[in-house]
Each structure stands twice: as C-alpha cells, then as structure tokens.
mmCIF file of C-alpha atoms in Angstrom:
data_model
loop_
_atom_site.group_PDB
_atom_site.id
_atom_site.type_symbol
_atom_site.label_atom_id
_atom_site.label_comp_id
_atom_site.label_asym_id
_atom_site.label_seq_id
_atom_site.Cartn_x
_atom_site.Cartn_y
_atom_site.Cartn_z
ATOM 1 C CA MET U 11 -5.989 11.033 5.534
ATOM 2 C CA PRO U 12 -3.502 12.377 3.101
ATOM 3 C CA MET U 13 -1.265 10.157 1.097
ATOM 4 C CA ASN U 14 2.274 9.814 2.259
ATOM 5 C CA ASP U 15 4.930 11.198 -0.158
ATOM 6 C CA THR U 16 7.952 9.449 1.032
ATOM 7 C CA TYR U 17 8.986 5.695 1.608
ATOM 8 C CA THR U 18 9.813 5.183 5.314
ATOM 9 C CA ILE U 19 12.766 2.983 6.334
ATOM 10 C CA ASN U 20 11.410 2.613 9.731
ATOM 11 C CA ALA U 21 8.739 -0.034 8.865
ATOM 12 C CA PRO U 22 6.510 -1.106 11.614
ATOM 13 C CA SER U 23 6.596 -4.971 12.655
ATOM 14 C CA ARG U 24 4.050 -7.201 11.218
ATOM 15 C CA ALA U 25 2.363 -7.529 14.560
ATOM 16 C CA GLU U 26 1.959 -3.782 14.589
ATOM 17 C CA VAL U 27 0.378 -3.672 11.088
ATOM 18 C CA ASP U 28 -1.860 -6.583 12.016
ATOM 19 C CA ALA U 29 -3.082 -4.699 15.208
ATOM 20 C CA LEU U 30 -4.080 -1.556 13.237
ATOM 21 C CA ASP U 31 -7.704 -0.607 13.639
ATOM 22 C CA GLY U 32 -9.704 0.194 10.363
ATOM 23 C CA PHE U 33 -8.501 0.256 6.857
ATOM 24 C CA THR U 34 -4.693 0.573 5.936
ATOM 25 C CA LEU U 35 -3.174 0.682 2.572
ATOM 26 C CA LEU U 36 0.363 -0.573 2.578
ATOM 27 C CA GLU U 37 2.538 0.591 -0.357
ATOM 28 C CA PHE U 38 5.797 -1.391 -0.686
ATOM 29 C CA GLY U 39 8.425 0.177 -2.942
ATOM 30 C CA THR U 40 11.461 2.444 -3.214
ATOM 31 C CA ALA U 41 12.110 6.109 -4.245
ATOM 32 C CA TRP U 42 14.393 4.936 -7.063
ATOM 33 C CA CYS U 43 11.887 2.451 -8.552
ATOM 34 C CA GLY U 44 10.598 3.629 -12.048
ATOM 35 C CA HIS U 45 7.437 1.682 -11.614
ATOM 36 C CA CYS U 46 7.002 3.250 -8.028
ATOM 37 C CA ARG U 47 7.538 6.768 -9.444
ATOM 38 C CA ALA U 48 4.964 6.151 -12.365
ATOM 39 C CA ALA U 49 2.316 4.910 -9.804
ATOM 40 C CA GLN U 50 2.526 8.117 -7.650
ATOM 41 C CA PRO U 51 0.293 10.424 -10.027
ATOM 42 C CA LEU U 52 -2.272 7.673 -10.183
ATOM 43 C CA LEU U 53 -2.316 6.937 -6.439
ATOM 44 C CA GLY U 54 -2.626 10.650 -5.367
ATOM 45 C CA PRO U 55 -6.125 11.325 -6.626
ATOM 46 C CA ALA U 56 -7.477 8.079 -5.474
ATOM 47 C CA MET U 57 -6.235 8.664 -1.919
ATOM 48 C CA ALA U 58 -7.454 12.309 -1.726
ATOM 49 C CA GLU U 59 -10.994 11.395 -1.497
ATOM 50 C CA ARG U 60 -10.674 8.832 1.035
ATOM 51 C CA ASP U 61 -10.158 8.606 4.889
ATOM 52 C CA LEU U 62 -7.664 5.683 4.685
ATOM 53 C CA ARG U 63 -4.409 5.095 6.443
ATOM 54 C CA HIS U 64 -1.456 4.912 3.988
ATOM 55 C CA LEU U 65 1.802 3.369 5.018
ATOM 56 C CA LYS U 66 4.450 3.797 2.375
ATOM 57 C CA ILE U 67 7.194 1.363 3.198
ATOM 58 C CA GLU U 68 10.633 1.141 1.692
ATOM 59 C CA ASP U 69 11.308 -2.403 0.684
ATOM 60 C CA GLY U 70 14.266 -4.467 -0.387
ATOM 61 C CA PRO U 71 16.336 -7.528 0.581
ATOM 62 C CA GLY U 72 16.219 -8.396 4.322
ATOM 63 C CA ARG U 73 13.206 -6.191 5.059
ATOM 64 C CA PRO U 74 10.967 -8.328 7.185
ATOM 65 C CA LEU U 75 7.592 -6.515 6.644
ATOM 66 C CA GLY U 76 7.781 -6.985 2.914
ATOM 67 C CA ARG U 77 9.011 -10.455 3.258
ATOM 68 C CA SER U 78 5.972 -11.302 5.555
ATOM 69 C CA PHE U 79 3.681 -10.245 2.866
ATOM 70 C CA ARG U 80 5.613 -12.106 0.098
ATOM 71 C CA VAL U 81 6.304 -8.980 -1.809
ATOM 72 C CA LYS U 82 8.140 -9.522 -4.954
ATOM 73 C CA LEU U 83 7.653 -6.581 -7.366
ATOM 74 C CA TRP U 84 7.195 -2.823 -6.723
ATOM 75 C CA PRO U 85 5.079 -1.150 -6.054
ATOM 76 C CA THR U 86 2.809 -3.582 -4.284
ATOM 77 C CA LEU U 87 -0.342 -2.128 -2.902
ATOM 78 C CA ILE U 88 -2.100 -4.108 -0.136
ATOM 79 C CA LEU U 89 -5.518 -3.109 1.287
ATOM 80 C CA MET U 90 -6.017 -4.377 4.794
ATOM 81 C CA ARG U 91 -8.661 -4.121 7.372
ATOM 82 C CA GLN U 92 -8.103 -5.125 11.104
ATOM 83 C CA GLY U 93 -4.941 -7.077 10.156
ATOM 84 C CA VAL U 94 -6.578 -8.982 7.253
ATOM 85 C CA GLU U 95 -5.507 -8.661 3.757
ATOM 86 C CA LEU U 96 -8.534 -7.829 1.681
ATOM 87 C CA ALA U 97 -6.779 -7.262 -1.812
ATOM 88 C CA ARG U 98 -3.662 -6.495 -3.284
ATOM 89 C CA LEU U 99 -2.418 -4.674 -6.685
ATOM 90 C CA VAL U 100 1.048 -5.192 -8.071
ATOM 91 C CA ARG U 101 2.557 -2.422 -10.432
ATOM 92 C CA PRO U 102 -0.530 -0.482 -11.122
ATOM 93 C CA THR U 103 -0.587 1.139 -14.453
ATOM 94 C CA SER U 104 -4.103 2.915 -14.435
ATOM 95 C CA SER U 105 -5.908 4.989 -11.974
ATOM 96 C CA GLN U 106 -8.946 2.667 -12.659
ATOM 97 C CA ALA U 107 -7.094 -0.228 -11.135
ATOM 98 C CA ILE U 108 -6.249 1.674 -7.997
ATOM 99 C CA GLU U 109 -9.754 2.945 -7.751
ATOM 100 C CA ASP U 110 -11.008 -0.582 -7.970
ATOM 101 C CA LEU U 111 -8.683 -1.675 -5.117
ATOM 102 C CA LEU U 112 -9.642 1.191 -2.948
ATOM 103 C CA ARG U 113 -13.340 0.960 -3.543
ATOM 104 C CA GLN U 114 -13.408 -2.303 -1.754
ATOM 105 C CA ALA U 115 -12.676 -0.300 1.451
ATOM 106 C CA ASP U 116 -15.480 2.076 0.455
ATOM 107 C CA ASP U 117 -18.026 -0.869 -0.012
ATOM 108 C CA LEU U 118 -17.084 -2.351 3.431
ATOM 109 C CA SER U 119 -17.419 0.938 5.224
ATOM 110 C CA GLY U 120 -21.028 1.324 4.429
#
C-alpha cells in the first residue's frame, strides 16, 4: 500500500484501530511540525517496498486517538498488528531507524 501524504483530521476511534486486521503503521503528527516534515523523505522509501496499511493522523490537544496511545512528541510511528502495539519510534532521524521498525512486520509476516 502506498504511503499517505497528508495527515487526516478524521481519525478513527481507538476501537476501530484495534479492530484492524493485519499490520498497520500509525503516524501521529501535523503538517506544520518541522520534525514531521523532516521524517517524510525517510519514511517514503521504507513504505514503498511494503504492503502495510499507513494511517497518518493529525494529532494535538484533545485528540482522543493520540491520547489513547500516550503520544507526546511528533512524529510518533506505532507499528501494530491485530490491535496490538509491536513497536514505536519517536522523532526518527534516520532511514535505518524506520527500516528497523518496519522490518518487525516483515519478520512476523514470514
């Protein structure tokens, strides 16, 4: 699946996220966040080679999905499978860190 380019303000509920089948990469952040913008060129190539659902969620005060995951810094990447958090990466600064996170999905897929 391709990487999403824009953060959605219409976040699913926590129950909807927990009910998703297979692997999902949640990305919490905002379009104006410098750290979020810097991570995009690192994330794109890593996502291009994988069949992985990517939910790009705009986060901020009062946003229930981000609070349910205790997101404090942006971007926060959370790898999930069948509603269970497998790993998280906060403010990635290298493509290697993102690859290491996503490789966990590769390893569990077989």
